[in-house]
Structures are given as C-alpha cells and as structure tokens.
mmCIF file of C-alpha atoms in Angstrom:
data_model
loop_
_atom_site.group_PDB
_atom_site.id
_atom_site.type_symbol
_atom_site.label_atom_id
_atom_site.label_comp_id
_atom_site.label_asym_id
_atom_site.label_seq_id
_atom_site.Cartn_x
_atom_site.Cartn_y
_atom_site.Cartn_z
ATOM 1 C CA UNK A 273 -0.094 -0.173 0.156
ATOM 2 C CA UNK A 274 2.881 2.559 0.790
ATOM 3 C CA UNK A 275 4.255 1.870 -2.714
ATOM 4 C CA UNK A 276 1.250 2.300 -4.407
ATOM 5 C CA UNK A 277 0.210 5.452 -2.657
ATOM 6 C CA UNK A 278 3.493 6.728 -2.841
ATOM 7 C CA UNK A 279 3.395 6.228 -6.578
ATOM 8 C CA UNK A 280 7.000 4.479 -5.893
ATOM 9 C CA UNK A 281 6.078 0.985 -6.949
ATOM 10 C CA UNK A 282 9.926 0.091 -7.230
ATOM 11 C CA UNK A 283 10.696 1.164 -3.649
ATOM 12 C CA UNK A 284 12.855 -1.411 -2.043
ATOM 13 C CA UNK A 285 11.309 -2.978 0.872
ATOM 14 C CA UNK A 286 14.269 -2.031 3.216
ATOM 15 C CA UNK A 287 13.224 1.290 2.519
ATOM 16 C CA UNK A 288 9.479 0.878 3.363
ATOM 17 C CA UNK A 289 11.091 -0.876 6.447
ATOM 18 C CA UNK A 290 13.044 2.496 7.449
ATOM 19 C CA UNK A 291 9.962 4.677 6.769
ATOM 20 C CA UNK A 292 7.708 2.457 9.015
ATOM 21 C CA UNK A 293 10.152 2.434 11.865
ATOM 22 C CA UNK A 294 10.662 6.257 11.470
ATOM 23 C CA UNK A 295 6.744 6.592 11.567
ATOM 24 C CA UNK A 296 6.210 4.306 14.534
ATOM 25 C CA UNK A 297 9.194 6.388 16.352
ATOM 26 C CA UNK A 298 7.220 9.843 15.255
ATOM 27 C CA UNK A 299 4.102 8.372 16.633
ATOM 28 C CA UNK A 300 5.349 6.933 19.921
ATOM 29 C CA UNK A 301 7.257 10.346 20.474
ATOM 30 C CA UNK A 302 4.196 12.653 19.798
ATOM 31 C CA UNK A 303 1.826 10.728 21.520
ATOM 32 C CA UNK A 304 4.067 10.857 24.542
ATOM 33 C CA UNK A 305 4.358 14.756 24.125
ATOM 34 C CA UNK A 306 0.450 15.118 23.996
ATOM 35 C CA UNK A 307 -0.164 12.930 26.921
ATOM 36 C CA UNK A 308 2.310 15.202 28.971
ATOM 37 C CA UNK A 309 0.815 18.458 28.225
ATOM 38 C CA UNK A 310 3.125 19.259 25.485
ATOM 39 C CA UNK A 311 6.534 18.892 27.012
ATOM 40 C CA UNK A 312 8.870 16.053 27.289
ATOM 41 C CA UNK A 313 10.705 18.191 29.910
ATOM 42 C CA UNK A 314 7.678 17.426 32.257
ATOM 43 C CA UNK A 315 7.496 13.866 31.287
ATOM 44 C CA UNK A 316 9.330 12.333 34.538
ATOM 45 C CA UNK A 317 6.466 14.149 36.659
ATOM 46 C CA UNK A 318 3.569 13.198 34.473
ATOM 47 C CA UNK A 319 4.690 9.481 33.836
ATOM 48 C CA UNK A 320 2.362 7.884 36.205
ATOM 49 C CA UNK A 321 -0.662 9.789 35.195
ATOM 50 C CA UNK A 322 0.342 9.094 31.497
ATOM 51 C CA UNK A 323 0.524 5.142 32.297
ATOM 52 C CA UNK A 324 -2.997 5.305 34.202
ATOM 53 C CA UNK A 325 -4.421 7.491 31.360
ATOM 54 C CA UNK A 326 -3.261 5.324 28.802
ATOM 55 C CA UNK A 327 -4.588 1.790 30.408
ATOM 56 C CA UNK A 328 -7.844 3.339 31.537
ATOM 57 C CA UNK A 329 -8.661 4.547 28.008
ATOM 58 C CA UNK A 330 -7.355 1.791 26.001
ATOM 59 C CA UNK A 331 -7.387 -1.427 28.108
ATOM 60 C CA UNK A 332 -4.469 -3.209 29.538
ATOM 61 C CA UNK A 333 -3.232 -5.153 26.462
ATOM 62 C CA UNK A 334 -3.529 -2.185 23.858
ATOM 63 C CA UNK A 335 -2.347 0.160 26.446
ATOM 64 C CA UNK A 336 0.737 -1.870 27.280
ATOM 65 C CA UNK A 337 1.950 -1.892 23.403
ATOM 66 C CA UNK A 338 1.000 1.543 23.263
ATOM 67 C CA UNK A 339 3.359 2.504 26.279
ATOM 68 C CA UNK A 340 5.941 0.217 25.115
ATOM 69 C CA UNK A 341 6.084 2.067 21.648
ATOM 70 C CA UNK A 342 6.287 5.394 23.566
ATOM 71 C CA UNK A 343 8.957 4.362 26.004
ATOM 72 C CA UNK A 344 10.788 2.998 22.865
ATOM 73 C CA UNK A 345 10.685 6.263 20.982
ATOM 74 C CA UNK A 346 11.549 8.328 24.225
ATOM 75 C CA UNK A 347 14.625 5.874 24.817
ATOM 76 C CA UNK A 348 15.738 6.387 21.136
ATOM 77 C CA UNK A 349 15.443 9.986 21.229
ATOM 78 C CA UNK A 350 17.750 10.145 24.379
ATOM 79 C CA UNK A 351 20.366 7.976 22.166
ATOM 80 C CA UNK A 352 20.031 10.343 19.165
ATOM 81 C CA UNK A 353 20.237 13.489 21.397
ATOM 82 C CA UNK A 354 23.275 12.113 23.197
ATOM 83 C CA UNK A 355 24.587 11.161 19.731
ATOM 84 C CA UNK A 356 24.770 7.435 20.447
ATOM 85 C CA UNK A 357 22.423 6.741 17.481
ATOM 86 C CA UNK A 358 21.599 8.257 14.067
ATOM 87 C CA UNK A 359 17.902 8.514 12.883
ATOM 88 C CA UNK A 360 17.101 8.483 9.446
ATOM 89 C CA UNK A 361 13.716 10.446 9.563
ATOM 90 C CA UNK A 362 12.071 11.058 6.134
ATOM 91 C CA UNK A 363 11.288 14.586 5.599
ATOM 92 C CA UNK A 364 7.445 14.136 5.245
ATOM 93 C CA UNK A 365 7.397 12.860 8.954
ATOM 94 C CA UNK A 366 9.340 15.580 10.294
ATOM 95 C CA UNK A 367 7.196 18.519 8.731
ATOM 96 C CA UNK A 368 6.168 20.950 11.523
ATOM 97 C CA UNK A 369 2.440 21.155 10.593
ATOM 98 C CA UNK A 370 2.213 17.148 10.465
ATOM 99 C CA UNK A 371 3.925 17.145 13.799
ATOM 100 C CA UNK A 372 1.610 19.354 15.405
ATOM 101 C CA UNK A 373 -1.355 17.566 13.928
ATOM 102 C CA UNK A 374 -0.168 14.364 15.376
ATOM 103 C CA UNK A 375 0.188 15.990 18.807
ATOM 104 C CA UNK A 376 -3.725 16.696 18.827
ATOM 105 C CA UNK A 377 -4.600 12.756 19.066
ATOM 106 C CA UNK A 378 -3.806 11.443 15.731
ATOM 107 C CA UNK A 379 -0.645 9.773 17.283
ATOM 108 C CA UNK A 380 -2.714 8.160 19.838
ATOM 109 C CA UNK A 381 -5.364 6.744 17.624
ATOM 110 C CA UNK A 382 -2.534 5.341 15.114
ATOM 111 C CA UNK A 383 -0.637 3.597 18.052
ATOM 112 C CA UNK A 384 -3.813 2.010 18.911
ATOM 113 C CA UNK A 385 -4.423 0.643 15.511
ATOM 114 C CA UNK A 386 -1.067 -0.710 15.405
ATOM 115 C CA UNK A 387 -1.530 -2.385 18.901
ATOM 116 C CA UNK A 388 -4.863 -3.833 17.629
ATOM 117 C CA UNK A 389 -3.133 -5.239 14.316
ATOM 118 C CA UNK A 390 -0.377 -6.654 16.492
ATOM 119 C CA UNK A 391 -2.850 -8.493 18.454
ATOM 120 C CA UNK A 392 -4.469 -9.888 15.110
ATOM 121 C CA UNK A 393 -1.338 -10.793 13.829
ATOM 122 C CA UNK A 394 -0.804 -12.829 16.901
ATOM 123 C CA UNK A 395 -3.891 -14.580 16.638
ATOM 124 C CA UNK A 396 -3.753 -15.381 13.035
ATOM 125 C CA UNK A 397 -0.188 -16.750 13.528
ATOM 126 C CA UNK A 398 -1.339 -18.794 16.127
ATOM 127 C CA UNK A 399 -4.184 -20.138 14.332
ATOM 128 C CA UNK A 400 -2.079 -20.947 11.263
ATOM 129 C CA UNK A 401 0.672 -22.701 13.677
ATOM 130 C CA UNK A 402 -2.146 -24.892 15.156
ATOM 131 C CA UNK A 403 -3.550 -25.663 11.480
ATOM 132 C CA UNK A 404 -0.091 -26.726 10.316
ATOM 133 C CA UNK A 405 0.575 -28.693 13.413
ATOM 134 C CA UNK A 406 -2.563 -30.815 12.927
ATOM 135 C CA UNK A 407 -1.457 -31.570 9.277
ATOM 136 C CA UNK A 408 0.684 -34.569 8.970
ATOM 137 C CA UNK A 409 3.946 -34.376 7.095
ATOM 138 C CA UNK A 410 2.714 -36.328 4.105
ATOM 139 C CA UNK A 411 -0.065 -33.721 3.970
ATOM 140 C CA UNK A 412 2.205 -30.830 4.182
ATOM 141 C CA UNK A 413 4.299 -32.399 1.682
ATOM 142 C CA UNK A 414 1.514 -32.744 -1.007
ATOM 143 C CA UNK A 415 0.614 -28.918 -0.292
ATOM 144 C CA UNK A 416 4.197 -28.044 -1.023
ATOM 145 C CA UNK A 417 5.124 -27.212 2.524
ATOM 146 C CA UNK A 418 8.408 -27.934 4.045
ATOM 147 C CA UNK A 419 8.346 -30.837 6.538
ATOM 148 C CA UNK A 420 8.509 -29.733 10.220
#
C-alpha cells in the first residue's frame, strides 16, 4: 500500500521498513508529548498519570503495547540527542505542520490501531500454527510445505 500510494512501486522493501520504523518512532514520540501536556521536560513528573491514562482509555493489552512504543521512542530520542545513535527520518514525517497535527490526537489513535493489528497478527499466526501442526508431514508435502 505504501508503494502504491507514494507512486513509488519500485521502492525497495528496506526503504519501506525504514519509513515504517520512523513513522512508529514519530507516533510514539508525539503521543508521549500530547499525554504530557506538550513538553518532554515534564515527562518524569507526568509519567504515572500517563500510564494510568493510557490503561484506562485503551485497556491493559493495547495500553501496554502503546506505552512500550512510547517508551521505545523516548529511549531512542535520548540516544539520538546523546549522539549514540543516528536517526534517518523521512522529511514528510518531520514537517512541523504534520508533527503538530499528530500531537492533537492522531498519534494515539494510530498507535492504538497498530496495537490492535499486532494482536490480530498474533491470533492469525497462532491459528495458522495450530492448523499446520494438525496436518501430517505427508499432507504438508502434498501442499508444497516443507516438513517440520
């Protein structure tokens, strides 16, 4: 979908991965800022209320995923600011207008969608594993699957 919508159908998979990682970083960072009242300097003081707020609004499963994404983004920000890590951020994700919009709520909503998709992926993966484990090696071979 990213290749199609960007009209870059020949975009290598590695570049798409870099874009998605930067997008998740930006979502986590901007969601953190919006939950702390617009400032990263007040994060320490507001961390407990941020955790409670995310859990009460999004539930423990999605809330934990979202908080982990935010913590990861904040940790990466520290490493980038400390020059221990380099971040390749696509220009479109760093535009001030876009960042300002993310802080008004879309970052949290997008993180929730990613948390939901992560749960769906785990459920489908487990279901496929169960189906494949129920098939015998002969049946898997007939279907072109390597034996387990």
